[in-house]
mmCIF file of C-alpha atoms in Angstrom:
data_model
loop_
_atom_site.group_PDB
_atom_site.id
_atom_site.type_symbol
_atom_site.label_atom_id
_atom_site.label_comp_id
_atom_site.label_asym_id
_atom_site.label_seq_id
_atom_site.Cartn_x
_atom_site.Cartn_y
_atom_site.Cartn_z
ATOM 1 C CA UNK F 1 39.662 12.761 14.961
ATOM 2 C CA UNK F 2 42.035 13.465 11.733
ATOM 3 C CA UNK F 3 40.882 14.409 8.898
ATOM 4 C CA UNK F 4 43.311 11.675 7.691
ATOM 5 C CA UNK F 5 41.895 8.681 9.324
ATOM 6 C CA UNK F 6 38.118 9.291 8.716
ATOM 7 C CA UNK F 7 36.722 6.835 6.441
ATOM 8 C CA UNK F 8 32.779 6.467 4.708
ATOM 9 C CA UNK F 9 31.702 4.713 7.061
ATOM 10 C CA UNK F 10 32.470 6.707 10.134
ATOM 11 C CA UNK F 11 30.807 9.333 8.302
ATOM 12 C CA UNK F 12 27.246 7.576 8.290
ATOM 13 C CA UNK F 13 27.368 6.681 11.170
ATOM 14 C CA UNK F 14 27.756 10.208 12.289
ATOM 15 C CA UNK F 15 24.925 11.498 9.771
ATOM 16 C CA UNK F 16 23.118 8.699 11.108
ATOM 17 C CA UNK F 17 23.079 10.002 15.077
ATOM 18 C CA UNK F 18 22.651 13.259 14.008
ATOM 19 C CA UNK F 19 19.630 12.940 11.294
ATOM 20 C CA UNK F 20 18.000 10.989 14.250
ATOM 21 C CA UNK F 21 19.078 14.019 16.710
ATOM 22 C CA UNK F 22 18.164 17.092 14.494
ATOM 23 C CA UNK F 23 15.294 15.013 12.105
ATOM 24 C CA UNK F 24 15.842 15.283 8.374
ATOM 25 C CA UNK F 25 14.621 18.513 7.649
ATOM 26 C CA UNK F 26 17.200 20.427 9.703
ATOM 27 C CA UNK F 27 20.873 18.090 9.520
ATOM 28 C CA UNK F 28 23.165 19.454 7.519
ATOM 29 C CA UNK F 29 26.253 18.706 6.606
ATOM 30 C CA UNK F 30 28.313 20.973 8.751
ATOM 31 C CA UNK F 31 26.402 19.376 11.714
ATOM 32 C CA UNK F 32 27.400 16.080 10.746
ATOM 33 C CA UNK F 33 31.257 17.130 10.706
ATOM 34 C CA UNK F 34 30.956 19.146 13.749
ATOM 35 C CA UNK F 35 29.406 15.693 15.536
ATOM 36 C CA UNK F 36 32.904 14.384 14.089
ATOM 37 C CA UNK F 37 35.390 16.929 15.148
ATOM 38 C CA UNK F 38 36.526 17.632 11.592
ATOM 39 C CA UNK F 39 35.849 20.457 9.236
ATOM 40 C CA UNK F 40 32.955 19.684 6.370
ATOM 41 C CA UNK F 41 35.786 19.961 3.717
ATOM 42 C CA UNK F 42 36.560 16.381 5.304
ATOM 43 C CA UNK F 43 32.622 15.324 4.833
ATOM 44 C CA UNK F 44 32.410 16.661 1.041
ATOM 45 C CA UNK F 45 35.883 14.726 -0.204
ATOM 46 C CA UNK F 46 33.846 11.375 1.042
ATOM 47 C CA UNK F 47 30.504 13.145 -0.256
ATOM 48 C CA UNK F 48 30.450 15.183 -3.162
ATOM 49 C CA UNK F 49 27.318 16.611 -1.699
ATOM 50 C CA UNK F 50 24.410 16.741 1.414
ATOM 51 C CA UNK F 51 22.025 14.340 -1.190
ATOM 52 C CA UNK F 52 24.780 12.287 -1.769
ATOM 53 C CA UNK F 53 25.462 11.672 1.973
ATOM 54 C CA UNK F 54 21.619 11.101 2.450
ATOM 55 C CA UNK F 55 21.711 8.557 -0.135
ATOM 56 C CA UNK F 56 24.891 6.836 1.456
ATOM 57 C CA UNK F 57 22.453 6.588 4.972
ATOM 58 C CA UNK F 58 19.353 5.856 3.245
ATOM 59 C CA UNK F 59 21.427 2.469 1.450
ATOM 60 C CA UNK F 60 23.017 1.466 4.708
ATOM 61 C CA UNK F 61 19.456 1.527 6.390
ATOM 62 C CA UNK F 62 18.446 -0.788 3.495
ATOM 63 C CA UNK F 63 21.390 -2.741 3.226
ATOM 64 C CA UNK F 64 20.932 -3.551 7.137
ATOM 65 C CA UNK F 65 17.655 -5.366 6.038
ATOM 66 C CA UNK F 66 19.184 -7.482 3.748
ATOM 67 C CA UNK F 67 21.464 -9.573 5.548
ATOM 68 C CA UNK F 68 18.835 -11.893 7.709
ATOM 69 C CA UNK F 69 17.058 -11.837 3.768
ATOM 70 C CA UNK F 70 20.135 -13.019 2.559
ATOM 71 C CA UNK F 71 20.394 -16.074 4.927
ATOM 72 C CA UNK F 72 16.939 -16.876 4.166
ATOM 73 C CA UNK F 73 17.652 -17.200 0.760
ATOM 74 C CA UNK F 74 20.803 -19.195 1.538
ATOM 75 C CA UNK F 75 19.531 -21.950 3.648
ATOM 76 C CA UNK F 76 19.141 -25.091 2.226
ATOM 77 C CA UNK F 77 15.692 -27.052 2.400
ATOM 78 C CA UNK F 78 12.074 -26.821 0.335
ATOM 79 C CA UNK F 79 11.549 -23.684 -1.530
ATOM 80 C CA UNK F 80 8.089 -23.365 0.489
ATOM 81 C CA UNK F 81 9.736 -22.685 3.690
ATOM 82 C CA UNK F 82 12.387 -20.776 2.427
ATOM 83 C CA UNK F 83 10.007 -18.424 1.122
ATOM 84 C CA UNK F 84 7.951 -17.902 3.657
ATOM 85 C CA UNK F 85 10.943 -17.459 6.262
ATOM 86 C CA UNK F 86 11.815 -14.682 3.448
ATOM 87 C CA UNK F 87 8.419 -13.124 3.685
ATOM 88 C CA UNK F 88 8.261 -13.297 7.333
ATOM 89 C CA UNK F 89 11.885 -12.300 7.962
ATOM 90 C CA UNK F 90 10.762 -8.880 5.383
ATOM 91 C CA UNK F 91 8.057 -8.393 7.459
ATOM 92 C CA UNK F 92 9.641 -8.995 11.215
ATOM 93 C CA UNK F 93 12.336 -6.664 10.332
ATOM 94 C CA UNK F 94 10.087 -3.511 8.666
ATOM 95 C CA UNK F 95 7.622 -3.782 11.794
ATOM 96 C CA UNK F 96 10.581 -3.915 14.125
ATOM 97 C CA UNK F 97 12.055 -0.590 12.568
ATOM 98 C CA UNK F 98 8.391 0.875 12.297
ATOM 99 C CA UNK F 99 7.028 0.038 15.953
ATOM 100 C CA UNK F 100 10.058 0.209 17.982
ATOM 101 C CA UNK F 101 11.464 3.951 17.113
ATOM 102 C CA UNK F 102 8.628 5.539 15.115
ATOM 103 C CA UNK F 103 10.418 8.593 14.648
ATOM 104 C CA UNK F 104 13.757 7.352 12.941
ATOM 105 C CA UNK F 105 11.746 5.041 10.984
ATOM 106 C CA UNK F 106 9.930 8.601 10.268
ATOM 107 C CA UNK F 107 13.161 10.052 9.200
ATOM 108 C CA UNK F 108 14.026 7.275 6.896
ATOM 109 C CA UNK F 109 10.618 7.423 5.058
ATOM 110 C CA UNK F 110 11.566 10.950 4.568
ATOM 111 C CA UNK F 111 14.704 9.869 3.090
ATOM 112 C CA UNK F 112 13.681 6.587 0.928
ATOM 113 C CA UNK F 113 11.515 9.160 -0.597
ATOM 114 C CA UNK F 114 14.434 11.548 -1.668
ATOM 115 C CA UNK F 115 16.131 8.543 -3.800
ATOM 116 C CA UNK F 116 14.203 6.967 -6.138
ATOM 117 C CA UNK F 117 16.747 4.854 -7.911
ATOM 118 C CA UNK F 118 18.606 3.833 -4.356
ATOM 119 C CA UNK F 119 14.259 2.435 -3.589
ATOM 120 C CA UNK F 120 14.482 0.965 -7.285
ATOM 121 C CA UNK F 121 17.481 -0.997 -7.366
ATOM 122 C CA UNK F 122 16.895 -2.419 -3.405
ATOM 123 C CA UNK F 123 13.549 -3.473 -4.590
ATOM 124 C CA UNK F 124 14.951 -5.294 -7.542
ATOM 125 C CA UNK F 125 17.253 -6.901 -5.047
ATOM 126 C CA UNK F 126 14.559 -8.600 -3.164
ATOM 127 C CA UNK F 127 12.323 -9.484 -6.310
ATOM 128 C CA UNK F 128 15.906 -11.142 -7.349
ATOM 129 C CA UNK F 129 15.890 -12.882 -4.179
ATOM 130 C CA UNK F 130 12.599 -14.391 -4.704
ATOM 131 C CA UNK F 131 13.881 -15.375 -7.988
ATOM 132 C CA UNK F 132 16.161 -17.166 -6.563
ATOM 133 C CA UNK F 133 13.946 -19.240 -3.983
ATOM 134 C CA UNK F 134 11.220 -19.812 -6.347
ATOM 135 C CA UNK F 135 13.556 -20.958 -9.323
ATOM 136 C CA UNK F 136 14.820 -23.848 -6.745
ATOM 137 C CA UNK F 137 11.009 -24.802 -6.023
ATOM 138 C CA UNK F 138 10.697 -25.268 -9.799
ATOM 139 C CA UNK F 139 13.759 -26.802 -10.476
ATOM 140 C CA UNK F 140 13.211 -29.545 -7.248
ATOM 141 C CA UNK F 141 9.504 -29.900 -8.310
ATOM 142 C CA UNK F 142 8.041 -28.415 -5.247
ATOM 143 C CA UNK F 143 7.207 -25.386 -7.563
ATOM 144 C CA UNK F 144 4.232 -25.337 -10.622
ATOM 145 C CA UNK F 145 6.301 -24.125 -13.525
ATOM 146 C CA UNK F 146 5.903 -20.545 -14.145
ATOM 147 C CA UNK F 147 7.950 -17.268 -15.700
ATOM 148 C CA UNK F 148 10.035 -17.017 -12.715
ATOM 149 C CA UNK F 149 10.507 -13.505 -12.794
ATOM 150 C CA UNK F 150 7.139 -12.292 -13.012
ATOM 151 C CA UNK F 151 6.092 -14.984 -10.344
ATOM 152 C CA UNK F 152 8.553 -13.319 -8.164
ATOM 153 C CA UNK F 153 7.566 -9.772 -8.874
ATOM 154 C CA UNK F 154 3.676 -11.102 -7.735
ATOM 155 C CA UNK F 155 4.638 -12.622 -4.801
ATOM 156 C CA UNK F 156 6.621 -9.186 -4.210
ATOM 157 C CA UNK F 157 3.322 -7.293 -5.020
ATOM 158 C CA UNK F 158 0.869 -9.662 -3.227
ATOM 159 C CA UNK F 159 2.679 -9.427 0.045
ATOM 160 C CA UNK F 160 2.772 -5.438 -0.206
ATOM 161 C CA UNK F 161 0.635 -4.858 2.781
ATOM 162 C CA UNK F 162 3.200 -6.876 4.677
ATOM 163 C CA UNK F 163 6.544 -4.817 3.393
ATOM 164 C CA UNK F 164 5.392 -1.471 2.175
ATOM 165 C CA UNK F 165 6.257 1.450 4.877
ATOM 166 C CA UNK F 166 2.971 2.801 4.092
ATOM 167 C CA UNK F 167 1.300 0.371 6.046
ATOM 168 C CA UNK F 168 3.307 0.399 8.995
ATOM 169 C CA UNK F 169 0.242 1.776 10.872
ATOM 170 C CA UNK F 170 -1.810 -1.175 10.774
ATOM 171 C CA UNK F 171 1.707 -3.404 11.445
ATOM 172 C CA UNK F 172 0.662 -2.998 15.790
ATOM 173 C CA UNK F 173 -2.633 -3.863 14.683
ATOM 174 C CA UNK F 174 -4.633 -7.392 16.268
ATOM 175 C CA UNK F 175 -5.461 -9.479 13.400
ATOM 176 C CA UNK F 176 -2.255 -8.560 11.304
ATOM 177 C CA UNK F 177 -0.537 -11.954 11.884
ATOM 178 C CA UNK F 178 -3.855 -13.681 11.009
ATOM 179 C CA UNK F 179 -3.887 -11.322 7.666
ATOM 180 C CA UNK F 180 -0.486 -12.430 6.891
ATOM 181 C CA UNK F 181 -0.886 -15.892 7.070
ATOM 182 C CA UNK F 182 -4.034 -15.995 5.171
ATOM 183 C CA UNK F 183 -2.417 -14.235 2.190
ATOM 184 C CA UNK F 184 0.530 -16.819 2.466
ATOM 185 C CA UNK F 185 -1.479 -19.690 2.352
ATOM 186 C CA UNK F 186 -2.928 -18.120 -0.990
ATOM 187 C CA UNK F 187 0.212 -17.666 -2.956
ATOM 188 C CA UNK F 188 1.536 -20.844 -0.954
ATOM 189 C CA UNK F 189 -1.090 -22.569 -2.864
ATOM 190 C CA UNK F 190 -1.029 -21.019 -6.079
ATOM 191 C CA UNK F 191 3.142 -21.970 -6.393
ATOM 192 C CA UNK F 192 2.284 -25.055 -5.622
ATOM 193 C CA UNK F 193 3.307 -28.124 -7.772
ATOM 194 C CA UNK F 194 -0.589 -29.872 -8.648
ATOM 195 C CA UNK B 1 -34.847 26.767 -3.900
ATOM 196 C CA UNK B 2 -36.902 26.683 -0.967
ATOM 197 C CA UNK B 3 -36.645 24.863 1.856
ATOM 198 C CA UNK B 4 -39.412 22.978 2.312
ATOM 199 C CA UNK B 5 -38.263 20.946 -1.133
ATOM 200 C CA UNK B 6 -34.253 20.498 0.233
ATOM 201 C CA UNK B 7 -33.475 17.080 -0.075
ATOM 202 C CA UNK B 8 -30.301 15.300 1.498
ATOM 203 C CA UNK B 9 -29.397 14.088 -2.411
ATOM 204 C CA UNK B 10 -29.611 17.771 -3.159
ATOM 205 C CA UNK B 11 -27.099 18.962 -0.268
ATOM 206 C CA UNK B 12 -24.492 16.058 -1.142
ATOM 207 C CA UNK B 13 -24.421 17.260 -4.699
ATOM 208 C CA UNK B 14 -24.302 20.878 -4.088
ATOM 209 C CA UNK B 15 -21.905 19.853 -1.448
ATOM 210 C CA UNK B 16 -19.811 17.544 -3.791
ATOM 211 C CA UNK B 17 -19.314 20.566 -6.788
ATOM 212 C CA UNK B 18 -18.789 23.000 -4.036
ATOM 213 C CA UNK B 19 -15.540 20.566 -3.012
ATOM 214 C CA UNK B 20 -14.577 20.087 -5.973
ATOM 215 C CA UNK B 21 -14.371 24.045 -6.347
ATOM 216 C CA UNK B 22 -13.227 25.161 -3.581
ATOM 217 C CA UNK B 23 -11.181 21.979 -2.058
ATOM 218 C CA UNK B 24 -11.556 20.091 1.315
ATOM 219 C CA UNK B 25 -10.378 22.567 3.853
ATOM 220 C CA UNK B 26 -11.908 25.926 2.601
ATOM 221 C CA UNK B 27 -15.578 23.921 2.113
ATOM 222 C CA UNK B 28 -17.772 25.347 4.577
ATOM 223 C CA UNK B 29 -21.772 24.466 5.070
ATOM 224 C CA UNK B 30 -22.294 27.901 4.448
ATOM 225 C CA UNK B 31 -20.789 27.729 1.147
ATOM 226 C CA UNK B 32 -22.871 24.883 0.328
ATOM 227 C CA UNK B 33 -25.901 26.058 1.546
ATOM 228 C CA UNK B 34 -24.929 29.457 -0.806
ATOM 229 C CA UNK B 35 -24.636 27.141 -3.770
ATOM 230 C CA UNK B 36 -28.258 25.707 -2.974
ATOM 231 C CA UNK B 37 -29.552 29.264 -2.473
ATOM 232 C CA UNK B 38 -30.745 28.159 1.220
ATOM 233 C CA UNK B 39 -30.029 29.019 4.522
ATOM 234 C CA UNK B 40 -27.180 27.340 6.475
ATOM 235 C CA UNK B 41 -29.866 25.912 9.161
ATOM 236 C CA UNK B 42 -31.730 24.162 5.886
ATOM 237 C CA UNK B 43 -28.777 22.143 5.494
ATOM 238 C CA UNK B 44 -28.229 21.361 8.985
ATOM 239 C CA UNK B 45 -31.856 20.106 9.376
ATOM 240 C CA UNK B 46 -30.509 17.428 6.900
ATOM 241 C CA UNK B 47 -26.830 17.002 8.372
ATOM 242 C CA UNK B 48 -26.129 18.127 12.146
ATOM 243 C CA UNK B 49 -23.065 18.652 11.328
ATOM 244 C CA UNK B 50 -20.269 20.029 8.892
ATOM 245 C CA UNK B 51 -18.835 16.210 9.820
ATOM 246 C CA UNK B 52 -21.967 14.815 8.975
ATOM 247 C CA UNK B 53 -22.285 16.201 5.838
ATOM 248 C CA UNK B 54 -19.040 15.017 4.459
ATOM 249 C CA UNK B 55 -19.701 11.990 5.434
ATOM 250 C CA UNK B 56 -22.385 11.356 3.382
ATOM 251 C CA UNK B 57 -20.298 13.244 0.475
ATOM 252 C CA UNK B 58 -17.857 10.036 1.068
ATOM 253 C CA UNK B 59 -20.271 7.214 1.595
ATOM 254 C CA UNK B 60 -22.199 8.500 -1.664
ATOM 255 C CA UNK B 61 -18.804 8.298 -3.758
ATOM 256 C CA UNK B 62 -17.743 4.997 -2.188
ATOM 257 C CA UNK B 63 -21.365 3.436 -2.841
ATOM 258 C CA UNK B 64 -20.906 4.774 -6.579
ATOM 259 C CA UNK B 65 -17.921 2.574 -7.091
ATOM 260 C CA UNK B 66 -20.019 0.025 -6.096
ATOM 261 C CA UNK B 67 -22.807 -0.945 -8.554
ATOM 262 C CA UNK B 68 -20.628 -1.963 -11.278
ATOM 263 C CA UNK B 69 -18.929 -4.491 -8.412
ATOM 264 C CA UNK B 70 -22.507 -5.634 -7.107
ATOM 265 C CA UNK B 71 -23.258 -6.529 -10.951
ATOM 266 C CA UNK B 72 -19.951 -8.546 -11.127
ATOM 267 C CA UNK B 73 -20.776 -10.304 -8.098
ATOM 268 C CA UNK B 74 -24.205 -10.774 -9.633
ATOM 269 C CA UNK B 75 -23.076 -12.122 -13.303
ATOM 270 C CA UNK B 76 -23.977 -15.873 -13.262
ATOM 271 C CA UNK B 77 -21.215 -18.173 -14.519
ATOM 272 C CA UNK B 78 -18.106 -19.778 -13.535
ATOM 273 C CA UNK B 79 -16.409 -17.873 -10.267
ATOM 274 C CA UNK B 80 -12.675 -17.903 -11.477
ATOM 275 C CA UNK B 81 -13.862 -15.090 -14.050
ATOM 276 C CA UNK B 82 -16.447 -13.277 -11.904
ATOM 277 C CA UNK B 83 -13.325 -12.838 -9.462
ATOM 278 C CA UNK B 84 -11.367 -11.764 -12.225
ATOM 279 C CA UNK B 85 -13.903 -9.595 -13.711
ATOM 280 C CA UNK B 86 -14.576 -7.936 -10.189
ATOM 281 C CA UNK B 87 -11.103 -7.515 -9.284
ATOM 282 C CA UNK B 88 -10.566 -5.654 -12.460
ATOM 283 C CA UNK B 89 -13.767 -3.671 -12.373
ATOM 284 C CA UNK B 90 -12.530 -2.177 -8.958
ATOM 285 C CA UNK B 91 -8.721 -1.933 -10.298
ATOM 286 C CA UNK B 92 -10.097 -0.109 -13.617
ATOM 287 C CA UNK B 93 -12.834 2.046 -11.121
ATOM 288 C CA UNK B 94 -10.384 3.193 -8.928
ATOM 289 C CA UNK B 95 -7.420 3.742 -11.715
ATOM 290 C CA UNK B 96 -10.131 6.045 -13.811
ATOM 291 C CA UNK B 97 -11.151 8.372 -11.270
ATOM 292 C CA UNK B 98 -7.441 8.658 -9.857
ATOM 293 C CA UNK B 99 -5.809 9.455 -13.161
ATOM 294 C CA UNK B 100 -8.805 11.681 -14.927
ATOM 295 C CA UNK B 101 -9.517 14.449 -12.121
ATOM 296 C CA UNK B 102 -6.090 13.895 -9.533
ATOM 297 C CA UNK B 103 -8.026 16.950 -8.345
ATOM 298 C CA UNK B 104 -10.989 15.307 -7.051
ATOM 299 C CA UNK B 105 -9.527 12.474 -6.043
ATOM 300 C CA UNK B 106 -6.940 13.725 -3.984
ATOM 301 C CA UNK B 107 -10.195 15.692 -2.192
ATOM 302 C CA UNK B 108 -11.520 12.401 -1.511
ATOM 303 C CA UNK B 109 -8.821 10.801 -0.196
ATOM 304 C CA UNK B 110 -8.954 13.532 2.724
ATOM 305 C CA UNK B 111 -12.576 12.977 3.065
ATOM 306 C CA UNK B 112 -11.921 9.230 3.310
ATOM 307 C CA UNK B 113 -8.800 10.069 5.849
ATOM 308 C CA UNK B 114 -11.590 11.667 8.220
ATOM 309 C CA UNK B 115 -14.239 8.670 8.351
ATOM 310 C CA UNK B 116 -12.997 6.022 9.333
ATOM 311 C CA UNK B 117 -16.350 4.467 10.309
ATOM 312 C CA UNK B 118 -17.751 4.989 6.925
ATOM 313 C CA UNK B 119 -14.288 3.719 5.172
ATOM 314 C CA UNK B 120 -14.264 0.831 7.347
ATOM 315 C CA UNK B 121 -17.887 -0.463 6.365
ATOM 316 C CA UNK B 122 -16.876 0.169 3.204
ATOM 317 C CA UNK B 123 -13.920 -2.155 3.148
ATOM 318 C CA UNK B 124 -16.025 -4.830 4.707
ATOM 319 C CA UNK B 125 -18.970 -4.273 2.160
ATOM 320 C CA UNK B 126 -16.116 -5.221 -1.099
ATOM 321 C CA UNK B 127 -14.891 -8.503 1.482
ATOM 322 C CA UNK B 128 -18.112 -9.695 1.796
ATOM 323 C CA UNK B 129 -18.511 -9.317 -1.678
ATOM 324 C CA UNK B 130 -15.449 -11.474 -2.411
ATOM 325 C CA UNK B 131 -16.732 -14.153 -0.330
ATOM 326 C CA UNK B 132 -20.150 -14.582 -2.226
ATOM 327 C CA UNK B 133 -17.895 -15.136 -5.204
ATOM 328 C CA UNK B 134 -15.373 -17.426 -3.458
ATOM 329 C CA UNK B 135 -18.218 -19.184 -1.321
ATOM 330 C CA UNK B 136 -20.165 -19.851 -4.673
ATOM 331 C CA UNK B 137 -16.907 -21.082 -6.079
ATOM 332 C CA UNK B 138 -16.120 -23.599 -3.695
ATOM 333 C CA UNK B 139 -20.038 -25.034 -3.912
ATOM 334 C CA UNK B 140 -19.232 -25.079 -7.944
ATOM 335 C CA UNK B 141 -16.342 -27.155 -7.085
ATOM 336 C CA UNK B 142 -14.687 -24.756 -9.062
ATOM 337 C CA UNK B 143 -12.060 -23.231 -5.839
ATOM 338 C CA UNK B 144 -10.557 -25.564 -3.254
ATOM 339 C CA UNK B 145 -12.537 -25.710 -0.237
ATOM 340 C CA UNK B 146 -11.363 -22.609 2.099
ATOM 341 C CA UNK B 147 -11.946 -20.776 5.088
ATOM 342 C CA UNK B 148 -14.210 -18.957 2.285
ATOM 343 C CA UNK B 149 -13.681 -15.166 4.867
ATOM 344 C CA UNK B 150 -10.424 -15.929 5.533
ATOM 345 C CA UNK B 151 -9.586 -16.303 2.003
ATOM 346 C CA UNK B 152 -11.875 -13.409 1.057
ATOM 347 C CA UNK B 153 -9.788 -10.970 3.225
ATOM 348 C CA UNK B 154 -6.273 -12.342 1.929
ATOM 349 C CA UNK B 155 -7.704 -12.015 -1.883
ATOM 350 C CA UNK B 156 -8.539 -8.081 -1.154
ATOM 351 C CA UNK B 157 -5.277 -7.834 1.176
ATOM 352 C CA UNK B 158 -3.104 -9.637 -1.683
ATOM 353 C CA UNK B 159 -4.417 -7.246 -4.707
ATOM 354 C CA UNK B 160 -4.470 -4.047 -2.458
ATOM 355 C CA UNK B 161 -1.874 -2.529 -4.501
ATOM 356 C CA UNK B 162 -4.233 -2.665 -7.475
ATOM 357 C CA UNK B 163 -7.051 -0.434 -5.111
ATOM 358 C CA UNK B 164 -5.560 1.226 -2.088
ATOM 359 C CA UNK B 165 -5.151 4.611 -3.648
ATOM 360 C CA UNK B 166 -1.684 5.386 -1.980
ATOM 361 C CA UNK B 167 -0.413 3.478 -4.350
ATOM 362 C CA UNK B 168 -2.156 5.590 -7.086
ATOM 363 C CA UNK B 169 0.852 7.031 -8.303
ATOM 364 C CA UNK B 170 1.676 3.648 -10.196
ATOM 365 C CA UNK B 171 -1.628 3.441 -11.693
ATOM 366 C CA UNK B 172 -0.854 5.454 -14.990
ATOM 367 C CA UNK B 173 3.293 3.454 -15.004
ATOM 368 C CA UNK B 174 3.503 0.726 -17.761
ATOM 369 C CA UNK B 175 4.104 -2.533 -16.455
ATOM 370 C CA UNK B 176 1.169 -1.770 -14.227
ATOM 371 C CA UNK B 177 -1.555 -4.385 -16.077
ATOM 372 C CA UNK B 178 0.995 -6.933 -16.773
ATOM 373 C CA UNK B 179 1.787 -6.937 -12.646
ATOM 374 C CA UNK B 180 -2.068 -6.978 -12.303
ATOM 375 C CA UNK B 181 -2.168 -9.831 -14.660
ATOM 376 C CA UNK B 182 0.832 -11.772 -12.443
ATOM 377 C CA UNK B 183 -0.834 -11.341 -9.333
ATOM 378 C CA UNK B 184 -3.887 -12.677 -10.737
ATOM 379 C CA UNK B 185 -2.458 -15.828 -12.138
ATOM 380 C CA UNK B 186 -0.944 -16.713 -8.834
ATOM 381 C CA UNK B 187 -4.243 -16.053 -6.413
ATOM 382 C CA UNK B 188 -5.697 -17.614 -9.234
ATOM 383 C CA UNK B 189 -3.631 -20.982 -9.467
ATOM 384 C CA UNK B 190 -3.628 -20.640 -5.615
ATOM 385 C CA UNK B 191 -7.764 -20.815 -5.243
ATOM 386 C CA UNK B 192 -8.282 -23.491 -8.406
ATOM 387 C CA UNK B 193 -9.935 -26.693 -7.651
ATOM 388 C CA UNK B 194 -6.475 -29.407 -7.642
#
């Protein structure tokens, strides 16, 4: 490859293979351009620095999340089953990542961890998305009306055990789907229009 | 101290300052049995075992936390605000130890990592408490009726980031009551009679 041609993106990628190669504590980011065939002069005009190529991975990882969210969000139909397609897409996806390669989903905890305000604003991307649904269900009705953005922040924080990484060990668990549903039917209940 | 006198309450104490001192893996039961001015075989007349011992260290801090619960499940009175008043006992509980000795808390939390018997009777102990509550709300005619241990389980699994202590770390943020408050409203509205 040419230093010429190599764009971002090819770039991640490359991080990507090799942070799931070396694990996070050892990649660097003369590893990365080696994996590339260019000299890390190439990397660092892309990436100022080794956190700043971290943090490029780290938001591609999330930004792969958000696309089936997105659709969810998207589809037309009552708020109620648009929200909990949302919630259940959330949840398919982070116990996908977590129970079928434990040890990049490993890596990437290590790396959500480094940035903080990549974590922040993704978050407030999804509690925006629940906005989103749950201003519809008010606005056709289906909804009680409530402050929409704290509604969406609790149904954010209610569903926690069903989205946080943390709990990815109970995610293979019997009993989980069960848990989930129960908790939906709760908030299901309380957006309810009486 | 002599031996003959050596109660189990008497080890756990001794045991619990000499944790506190000299943290969860340096605590030996020689160390404790030091503290009491005993010999080591006193304290394993008691407890068989160094597990054993810290066992009952955890189970007596767990059962602390819950008298003030038991008297909130206890309070006569309508059983919207004995939910609310036991969700935010174990919320203000949990917050208070985590935030006024991190020390001691973050000692427990390996204790608790090791017994997973003791943790897990634990968790079932505060469910079964919900569902008195809930069970006594639906006779009222107060709560909608339920699967009363269904509903139980997705009330503690919906507020869990107001008591698991991983999420400690948020305890002492601002916004922290007001999400408390949100996720209350909604489980709330979502168990109310329609």
């Amino acid at each position: 490859m040419t230093d010429g041609t190599l764009t971002a993106e090819q770039i991640i990628t490359a991080a990507q293979d090799v942070l799931r190669r070396y694990g996070p504590a050892k990649t660097t980011v003369v590893d990365v351009a080696r994996a590339l065939g260019v000299s890390h002069g190439s990397v660092y005009r892309h990436f100022p620095s080794k956190a700043a190529l971290r943090e490029a991975v780290t938001q591609r990882w999330l930004d792969e999340s958000h696309a089936p969210l997105m659709a969810a969000v998207r589809t037309p139909g009552p708020a109620g089953a648009r929200l909990h397609n949302w919630l259940a897409v959330l949840f398919a996806a982070k116990r996908k990542k977590a129970l079928d390669d434990p040890e990049l989903f490993a890596t990437y905890m290590v790396l959500v961890a480094e940035s903080s305000e990549v974590i922040e604003r993704h978050l407030a991307d999804l509690v925006g998305q629940l906005e989103r649904i749950i201003g519809d269900g008010v606005a056709r009705g289906e909804f009680t009306p409530v402050d929409v953005r704290a509604t969406a922040r609790a149904v954010f924080d209610s569903t926690v055990r069903f989205h946080d990484p943390v709990f990815a060990p109970d995610w293979g668990k019997p009993g989980i789907e069960r848990a989930f549903d129960a908790v939906w039917d709760l908030i299901h209940a309380g957006l309810a229009k009486r």
